[in-house]
């Protein structure tokens, strides 16, 4: 292919002289219409709903993204599974409830929308793009079926050029079906991610057809490689302009079309600024197609210049620097919003994770949303993008195994092509704890999937989260993978390191410690599968699941074994479904695994991880709370999670002694613990010392009186007037002296007026059956969170929170 480079200014000048002005977004070269408003929805399966003449006047009006199930009500009938277990030597049926969140996601749903596309004609190509549809979508346009898909987490598209009506109303209908026993957690229901109509010229870039990599990087320059697939024929040229974060053109190049419409170019960027979690610098590649002097297509691709390597000598390096994954696993639901994508909610989650010191996210066990990846690029998170929870062998009756043979390659191809330009993605995962870890056919499937990933993206390695570690050591399954990922099994890390040839191990899933925010149990003991009558878990952070462990055991491996390249904790936030250790009990409908609860409020465990992960800011946190009426004189251990090595504890001014971190146990290495403290009301104070024994910080908590007034604190007070933005308002109560009331359970009521609306509330209680969208909820451990959503009009928004016997509170927000 003939190629030449030129100075950007000269290139622009020659374009002007030739009269070939670069194509602009508003001149009908390419358009992307997001189908957000004007949808009609009904649950069930009415006959003939695909027809253009179908009467949907009685259907619910909704906006997309939409999750039909999150509105409840909670009911255990959605999750009952008669699972046989061994009990006292006999096999008995056990009612398994709450597994998928006890929300009404099972069944059929229909969506209908009419739309017009003004810039479409016979010279254009039109694509209908789905970013996620839960699940098994069947898609109809103007009464005619145009296609179907299977996987609810997959991105997919159809060419609708021969079905789309020009300058006329088109009717889009989508049928979705969620089967029972199809998921191990809450999957959501409906068109929970965006639906788009893309219109472009016949000769244009393919959908997700541009691939940007940075194969060579020095301090002086970086090579940016552009590969582009298109429908272009002979005589078509591509102009690529590289823009820095300020929008300034820093490099440009022309390239002629190659065989089969392919383009490839290598462009030199001088003095590159590198992408990393600390400095997430982003460039843009603007690729433009020209037919002679006429611009016929234009696509902007955001990317980062960065180098990733995995070696036995250094583990994972980013831009030449050894970097450990301080990561969390995240399911896709957004708590009270369900599965429906919302950028403000995801940004808040990731801001909380940034303060934690977290630098990595694993999308578990599904393909991430485009919005989440865009935020990861912007905010600086390393990303492990996962694909499947099942291959050909089933975990659940109606899982992905039904589709694997037909869809697995297509789903991986779409995942990679749609997301491979995100600098945040540093590895792919082809599966999680798949039963195919057993047997020779499992190796065949693992290699097949890994080869597809490599074909589509040769720049990133592939992992699988393995729980059958002994089996994968013996069979060769683990040796086959680019990155051996171990889910738990800390006692097998050493054996796996010796058995696997890669020279390093990734903790692809770690801890599974369980706790309920603000709940503490006595006596304080380290135990697995511990259960209590109130269906809560203790926040002394010493309780884990049968297969897992408490955080400190992972910390030892991360700190002492250089061949352990990092961890992804299960999980960053509580999520709907999987209420272990209470998945046989009702009412328990959401997880206890989170470092934060489902409202996004930090649990005590947050500060244990922060004390290790956040190296920029000091951490000093006391637990438990100090409101224990009836425990006077009883042993009530006090733990301190801190980045300091030692501290002195005082109860009502009396020293309880100095504790210093030591290696006697994993807990003593990472926590300061005063296990013999006896409760007396008053003040608990901790004074932390630096390495020289000098007092440098202190923290205190006090026994609170009766709840007196409501306090409101918003994560943001200025919202965008787009109808989607949100403020998350933490609501708590304090006594007459302003002390937080950590055991308060008052019922509160919420009212929003002005240029916004009440959206939902969440208190983080895994046993609460209060629906999220009702404007009333009880506090849990003294707190809850209210979600206020902007409208499309600018103006003030007022949130008022009231409660019987409490002083009211108001908060002013602005929609701009």
PDB file of N, CA and C in Angstrom, residues 305-372:
ATOM      1  N   UNK A 305      -2.503   5.784  24.763  1.00  0.00           N
ATOM      2  CA  UNK A 305      -1.179   5.248  24.432  1.00  0.00           C
ATOM      3  C   UNK A 305      -0.620   4.606  25.689  1.00  0.00           C
ATOM      4  N   UNK A 306      -0.493   3.279  25.637  1.00  0.00           N
ATOM      5  CA  UNK A 306       0.021   2.559  26.806  1.00  0.00           C
ATOM      6  C   UNK A 306       0.565   1.213  26.373  1.00  0.00           C
ATOM      7  N   UNK A 307       1.487   0.666  27.187  1.00  0.00           N
ATOM      8  CA  UNK A 307       2.116  -0.618  26.911  1.00  0.00           C
ATOM      9  C   UNK A 307       1.826  -1.569  28.047  1.00  0.00           C
ATOM     10  N   UNK A 308       1.311  -2.767  27.715  1.00  0.00           N
ATOM     11  CA  UNK A 308       1.083  -3.791  28.738  1.00  0.00           C
ATOM     12  C   UNK A 308       1.923  -5.015  28.423  1.00  0.00           C
ATOM     13  N   UNK A 309       2.461  -5.627  29.489  1.00  0.00           N
ATOM     14  CA  UNK A 309       3.237  -6.859  29.337  1.00  0.00           C
ATOM     15  C   UNK A 309       2.965  -7.761  30.539  1.00  0.00           C
ATOM     16  N   UNK A 310       3.004  -9.074  30.291  1.00  0.00           N
ATOM     17  CA  UNK A 310       2.904 -10.083  31.336  1.00  0.00           C
ATOM     18  C   UNK A 310       4.097 -11.016  31.188  1.00  0.00           C
ATOM     19  N   UNK A 311       4.957 -11.057  32.205  1.00  0.00           N
ATOM     20  CA  UNK A 311       6.142 -11.918  32.141  1.00  0.00           C
ATOM     21  C   UNK A 311       6.339 -12.626  33.472  1.00  0.00           C
ATOM     22  N   UNK A 312       7.026 -13.772  33.416  1.00  0.00           N
ATOM     23  CA  UNK A 312       7.334 -14.508  34.642  1.00  0.00           C
ATOM     24  C   UNK A 312       8.254 -13.696  35.552  1.00  0.00           C
ATOM     25  N   UNK A 313       9.109 -12.859  34.948  1.00  0.00           N
ATOM     26  CA  UNK A 313      10.072 -12.086  35.731  1.00  0.00           C
ATOM     27  C   UNK A 313       9.407 -10.958  36.520  1.00  0.00           C
ATOM     28  N   UNK A 314       8.464 -10.276  35.893  1.00  0.00           N
ATOM     29  CA  UNK A 314       7.909  -9.062  36.501  1.00  0.00           C
ATOM     30  C   UNK A 314       6.405  -9.091  36.718  1.00  0.00           C
ATOM     31  N   UNK A 315       5.743 -10.172  36.309  1.00  0.00           N
ATOM     32  CA  UNK A 315       4.294 -10.182  36.414  1.00  0.00           C
ATOM     33  C   UNK A 315       3.684  -9.242  35.398  1.00  0.00           C
ATOM     34  N   UNK A 316       2.772  -8.378  35.849  1.00  0.00           N
ATOM     35  CA  UNK A 316       2.130  -7.409  34.956  1.00  0.00           C
ATOM     36  C   UNK A 316       2.848  -6.074  35.042  1.00  0.00           C
ATOM     37  N   UNK A 317       3.240  -5.546  33.888  1.00  0.00           N
ATOM     38  CA  UNK A 317       3.806  -4.200  33.846  1.00  0.00           C
ATOM     39  C   UNK A 317       2.973  -3.320  32.932  1.00  0.00           C
ATOM     40  N   UNK A 318       2.789  -2.094  33.354  1.00  0.00           N
ATOM     41  CA  UNK A 318       2.086  -1.070  32.581  1.00  0.00           C
ATOM     42  C   UNK A 318       3.064   0.067  32.336  1.00  0.00           C
ATOM     43  N   UNK A 319       3.329   0.317  31.064  1.00  0.00           N
ATOM     44  CA  UNK A 319       4.306   1.345  30.685  1.00  0.00           C
ATOM     45  C   UNK A 319       5.653   1.115  31.370  1.00  0.00           C
ATOM     46  N   UNK A 320       6.019  -0.166  31.468  1.00  0.00           N
ATOM     47  CA  UNK A 320       7.306  -0.535  32.042  1.00  0.00           C
ATOM     48  C   UNK A 320       7.354  -0.582  33.553  1.00  0.00           C
ATOM     49  N   UNK A 321       6.233  -0.294  34.223  1.00  0.00           N
ATOM     50  CA  UNK A 321       6.193  -0.254  35.680  1.00  0.00           C
ATOM     51  C   UNK A 321       5.422  -1.462  36.202  1.00  0.00           C
ATOM     52  N   UNK A 322       6.027  -2.202  37.136  1.00  0.00           N
ATOM     53  CA  UNK A 322       5.331  -3.329  37.743  1.00  0.00           C
ATOM     54  C   UNK A 322       4.086  -2.809  38.465  1.00  0.00           C
ATOM     55  N   UNK A 323       2.960  -3.398  38.140  1.00  0.00           N
ATOM     56  CA  UNK A 323       1.678  -2.929  38.671  1.00  0.00           C
ATOM     57  C   UNK A 323       0.865  -4.120  39.151  1.00  0.00           C
ATOM     58  N   UNK A 324       0.376  -4.053  40.380  1.00  0.00           N
ATOM     59  CA  UNK A 324      -0.484  -5.107  40.923  1.00  0.00           C
ATOM     60  C   UNK A 324      -1.949  -4.697  40.735  1.00  0.00           C
ATOM     61  N   UNK A 325      -2.765  -5.675  40.407  1.00  0.00           N
ATOM     62  CA  UNK A 325      -4.197  -5.425  40.292  1.00  0.00           C
ATOM     63  C   UNK A 325      -4.806  -5.331  41.683  1.00  0.00           C
ATOM     64  N   UNK A 326      -5.279  -4.165  42.027  1.00  0.00           N
ATOM     65  CA  UNK A 326      -6.030  -3.951  43.261  1.00  0.00           C
ATOM     66  C   UNK A 326      -7.480  -3.802  42.834  1.00  0.00           C
ATOM     67  N   UNK A 327      -8.093  -4.943  42.523  1.00  0.00           N
ATOM     68  CA  UNK A 327      -9.340  -4.920  41.785  1.00  0.00           C
ATOM     69  C   UNK A 327     -10.529  -5.470  42.548  1.00  0.00           C
ATOM     70  N   UNK A 328     -11.699  -5.163  41.999  1.00  0.00           N
ATOM     71  CA  UNK A 328     -12.960  -5.705  42.512  1.00  0.00           C
ATOM     72  C   UNK A 328     -13.749  -6.290  41.353  1.00  0.00           C
ATOM     73  N   UNK A 329     -14.551  -7.280  41.663  1.00  0.00           N
ATOM     74  CA  UNK A 329     -15.527  -7.804  40.718  1.00  0.00           C
ATOM     75  C   UNK A 329     -16.833  -7.024  40.874  1.00  0.00           C
ATOM     76  N   UNK A 330     -17.486  -6.764  39.743  1.00  0.00           N
ATOM     77  CA  UNK A 330     -18.776  -6.072  39.770  1.00  0.00           C
ATOM     78  C   UNK A 330     -19.780  -6.815  38.903  1.00  0.00           C
ATOM     79  N   UNK A 331     -20.931  -7.133  39.495  1.00  0.00           N
ATOM     80  CA  UNK A 331     -22.063  -7.534  38.669  1.00  0.00           C
ATOM     81  C   UNK A 331     -22.637  -6.286  38.008  1.00  0.00           C
ATOM     82  N   UNK A 332     -23.538  -6.481  37.045  1.00  0.00           N
ATOM     83  CA  UNK A 332     -23.975  -5.355  36.220  1.00  0.00           C
ATOM     84  C   UNK A 332     -25.123  -4.575  36.823  1.00  0.00           C
ATOM     85  N   UNK A 333     -25.804  -5.097  37.856  1.00  0.00           N
ATOM     86  CA  UNK A 333     -26.938  -4.321  38.380  1.00  0.00           C
ATOM     87  C   UNK A 333     -26.438  -3.130  39.180  1.00  0.00           C
ATOM     88  N   UNK A 334     -27.252  -2.091  39.191  1.00  0.00           N
ATOM     89  CA  UNK A 334     -26.929  -0.850  39.887  1.00  0.00           C
ATOM     90  C   UNK A 334     -27.831  -0.677  41.102  1.00  0.00           C
ATOM     91  N   UNK A 335     -27.996  -1.777  41.847  1.00  0.00           N
ATOM     92  CA  UNK A 335     -28.795  -1.728  43.063  1.00  0.00           C
ATOM     93  C   UNK A 335     -30.228  -1.334  42.786  1.00  0.00           C
ATOM     94  N   UNK A 336     -30.703  -0.226  43.365  1.00  0.00           N
ATOM     95  CA  UNK A 336     -32.108   0.165  43.223  1.00  0.00           C
ATOM     96  C   UNK A 336     -32.519   0.535  41.806  1.00  0.00           C
ATOM     97  N   UNK A 337     -31.558   0.717  40.905  1.00  0.00           N
ATOM     98  CA  UNK A 337     -31.880   0.993  39.502  1.00  0.00           C
ATOM     99  C   UNK A 337     -31.962  -0.286  38.682  1.00  0.00           C
ATOM    100  N   UNK A 338     -31.579  -1.401  39.264  1.00  0.00           N
ATOM    101  CA  UNK A 338     -31.583  -2.648  38.529  1.00  0.00           C
ATOM    102  C   UNK A 338     -30.500  -2.688  37.475  1.00  0.00           C
ATOM    103  N   UNK A 339     -30.800  -3.354  36.363  1.00  0.00           N
ATOM    104  CA  UNK A 339     -29.815  -3.536  35.303  1.00  0.00           C
ATOM    105  C   UNK A 339     -29.761  -2.363  34.334  1.00  0.00           C
ATOM    106  N   UNK A 340     -30.733  -1.477  34.368  1.00  0.00           N
ATOM    107  CA  UNK A 340     -30.796  -0.373  33.414  1.00  0.00           C
ATOM    108  C   UNK A 340     -29.578   0.529  33.560  1.00  0.00           C
ATOM    109  N   UNK A 341     -28.867   0.736  32.467  1.00  0.00           N
ATOM    110  CA  UNK A 341     -27.627   1.524  32.484  1.00  0.00           C
ATOM    111  C   UNK A 341     -27.910   2.967  32.876  1.00  0.00           C
ATOM    112  N   UNK A 342     -27.097   3.485  33.771  1.00  0.00           N
ATOM    113  CA  UNK A 342     -27.165   4.902  34.125  1.00  0.00           C
ATOM    114  C   UNK A 342     -25.741   5.387  34.420  1.00  0.00           C
ATOM    115  N   UNK A 343     -25.300   6.375  33.684  1.00  0.00           N
ATOM    116  CA  UNK A 343     -23.915   6.840  33.777  1.00  0.00           C
ATOM    117  C   UNK A 343     -23.627   7.450  35.147  1.00  0.00           C
ATOM    118  N   UNK A 344     -24.564   8.235  35.684  1.00  0.00           N
ATOM    119  CA  UNK A 344     -24.329   8.870  36.979  1.00  0.00           C
ATOM    120  C   UNK A 344     -24.129   7.828  38.075  1.00  0.00           C
ATOM    121  N   UNK A 345     -24.906   6.743  38.027  1.00  0.00           N
ATOM    122  CA  UNK A 345     -24.786   5.696  39.038  1.00  0.00           C
ATOM    123  C   UNK A 345     -23.450   4.979  38.918  1.00  0.00           C
ATOM    124  N   UNK A 346     -23.034   4.696  37.693  1.00  0.00           N
ATOM    125  CA  UNK A 346     -21.743   4.026  37.507  1.00  0.00           C
ATOM    126  C   UNK A 346     -20.583   4.939  37.884  1.00  0.00           C
ATOM    127  N   UNK A 347     -20.689   6.221  37.560  1.00  0.00           N
ATOM    128  CA  UNK A 347     -19.623   7.153  37.921  1.00  0.00           C
ATOM    129  C   UNK A 347     -19.497   7.235  39.439  1.00  0.00           C
ATOM    130  N   UNK A 348     -20.615   7.267  40.137  1.00  0.00           N
ATOM    131  CA  UNK A 348     -20.551   7.304  41.607  1.00  0.00           C
ATOM    132  C   UNK A 348     -19.865   6.052  42.146  1.00  0.00           C
ATOM    133  N   UNK A 349     -20.224   4.877  41.628  1.00  0.00           N
ATOM    134  CA  UNK A 349     -19.559   3.654  42.060  1.00  0.00           C
ATOM    135  C   UNK A 349     -18.052   3.760  41.879  1.00  0.00           C
ATOM    136  N   UNK A 350     -17.650   4.261  40.732  1.00  0.00           N
ATOM    137  CA  UNK A 350     -16.225   4.282  40.412  1.00  0.00           C
ATOM    138  C   UNK A 350     -15.491   5.373  41.185  1.00  0.00           C
ATOM    139  N   UNK A 351     -16.162   6.452  41.548  1.00  0.00           N
ATOM    140  CA  UNK A 351     -15.553   7.452  42.419  1.00  0.00           C
ATOM    141  C   UNK A 351     -15.316   6.869  43.811  1.00  0.00           C
ATOM    142  N   UNK A 352     -16.272   6.071  44.288  1.00  0.00           N
ATOM    143  CA  UNK A 352     -16.105   5.404  45.579  1.00  0.00           C
ATOM    144  C   UNK A 352     -14.923   4.439  45.520  1.00  0.00           C
ATOM    145  N   UNK A 353     -14.810   3.709  44.412  1.00  0.00           N
ATOM    146  CA  UNK A 353     -13.699   2.776  44.250  1.00  0.00           C
ATOM    147  C   UNK A 353     -12.365   3.505  44.151  1.00  0.00           C
ATOM    148  N   UNK A 354     -12.347   4.669  43.527  1.00  0.00           N
ATOM    149  CA  UNK A 354     -11.105   5.452  43.452  1.00  0.00           C
ATOM    150  C   UNK A 354     -10.637   5.840  44.847  1.00  0.00           C
ATOM    151  N   UNK A 355     -11.551   6.292  45.694  1.00  0.00           N
ATOM    152  CA  UNK A 355     -11.174   6.651  47.061  1.00  0.00           C
ATOM    153  C   UNK A 355     -10.671   5.430  47.812  1.00  0.00           C
ATOM    154  N   UNK A 356     -11.217   4.266  47.503  1.00  0.00           N
ATOM    155  CA  UNK A 356     -10.773   3.022  48.108  1.00  0.00           C
ATOM    156  C   UNK A 356      -9.323   2.701  47.763  1.00  0.00           C
ATOM    157  N   UNK A 357      -8.857   3.230  46.623  1.00  0.00           N
ATOM    158  CA  UNK A 357      -7.531   2.880  46.134  1.00  0.00           C
ATOM    159  C   UNK A 357      -7.572   1.763  45.117  1.00  0.00           C
ATOM    160  N   UNK A 358      -8.769   1.363  44.735  1.00  0.00           N
ATOM    161  CA  UNK A 358      -8.965   0.328  43.725  1.00  0.00           C
ATOM    162  C   UNK A 358      -8.468   0.836  42.372  1.00  0.00           C
ATOM    163  N   UNK A 359      -7.775  -0.040  41.622  1.00  0.00           N
ATOM    164  CA  UNK A 359      -7.292   0.375  40.301  1.00  0.00           C
ATOM    165  C   UNK A 359      -7.783  -0.531  39.182  1.00  0.00           C
ATOM    166  N   UNK A 360      -8.668  -1.513  39.506  1.00  0.00           N
ATOM    167  CA  UNK A 360      -9.056  -2.475  38.480  1.00  0.00           C
ATOM    168  C   UNK A 360     -10.466  -3.001  38.737  1.00  0.00           C
ATOM    169  N   UNK A 361     -11.148  -3.360  37.645  1.00  0.00           N
ATOM    170  CA  UNK A 361     -12.518  -3.870  37.698  1.00  0.00           C
ATOM    171  C   UNK A 361     -12.616  -5.099  36.807  1.00  0.00           C
ATOM    172  N   UNK A 362     -13.288  -6.117  37.300  1.00  0.00           N
ATOM    173  CA  UNK A 362     -13.622  -7.302  36.498  1.00  0.00           C
ATOM    174  C   UNK A 362     -15.126  -7.316  36.280  1.00  0.00           C
ATOM    175  N   UNK A 363     -15.580  -7.348  35.034  1.00  0.00           N
ATOM    176  CA  UNK A 363     -17.015  -7.409  34.745  1.00  0.00           C
ATOM    177  C   UNK A 363     -17.457  -8.859  34.926  1.00  0.00           C
ATOM    178  N   UNK A 364     -18.213  -9.079  35.975  1.00  0.00           N
ATOM    179  CA  UNK A 364     -18.502 -10.450  36.403  1.00  0.00           C
ATOM    180  C   UNK A 364     -20.004 -10.736  36.312  1.00  0.00           C
ATOM    181  N   UNK A 365     -20.381 -11.753  35.621  1.00  0.00           N
ATOM    182  CA  UNK A 365     -19.618 -12.592  34.692  1.00  0.00           C
ATOM    183  C   UNK A 365     -20.232 -12.360  33.337  1.00  0.00           C
ATOM    184  N   UNK A 366     -20.012 -11.172  32.825  1.00  0.00           N
ATOM    185  CA  UNK A 366     -20.759 -10.723  31.665  1.00  0.00           C
ATOM    186  C   UNK A 366     -19.993  -9.651  30.901  1.00  0.00           C
ATOM    187  N   UNK A 367     -20.488  -9.353  29.720  1.00  0.00           N
ATOM    188  CA  UNK A 367     -19.876  -8.316  28.893  1.00  0.00           C
ATOM    189  C   UNK A 367     -20.262  -6.940  29.433  1.00  0.00           C
ATOM    190  N   UNK A 368     -19.291  -6.068  29.635  1.00  0.00           N
ATOM    191  CA  UNK A 368     -19.568  -4.774  30.267  1.00  0.00           C
ATOM    192  C   UNK A 368     -20.319  -3.833  29.339  1.00  0.00           C
ATOM    193  N   UNK A 369     -20.962  -2.846  29.928  1.00  0.00           N
ATOM    194  CA  UNK A 369     -21.623  -1.814  29.130  1.00  0.00           C
ATOM    195  C   UNK A 369     -20.581  -0.884  28.528  1.00  0.00           C
ATOM    196  N   UNK A 370     -20.933  -0.277  27.402  1.00  0.00           N
ATOM    197  CA  UNK A 370     -20.029   0.691  26.777  1.00  0.00           C
ATOM    198  C   UNK A 370     -19.768   1.857  27.721  1.00  0.00           C
ATOM    199  N   UNK A 371     -20.796   2.273  28.448  1.00  0.00           N
ATOM    200  CA  UNK A 371     -20.652   3.418  29.345  1.00  0.00           C
ATOM    201  C   UNK A 371     -19.659   3.128  30.463  1.00  0.00           C
ATOM    202  N   UNK A 372     -19.682   1.908  30.984  1.00  0.00           N
ATOM    203  CA  UNK A 372     -18.754   1.554  32.050  1.00  0.00           C
ATOM    204  C   UNK A 372     -17.310   1.587  31.555  1.00  0.00           C
TER     205      UNK A 372
END
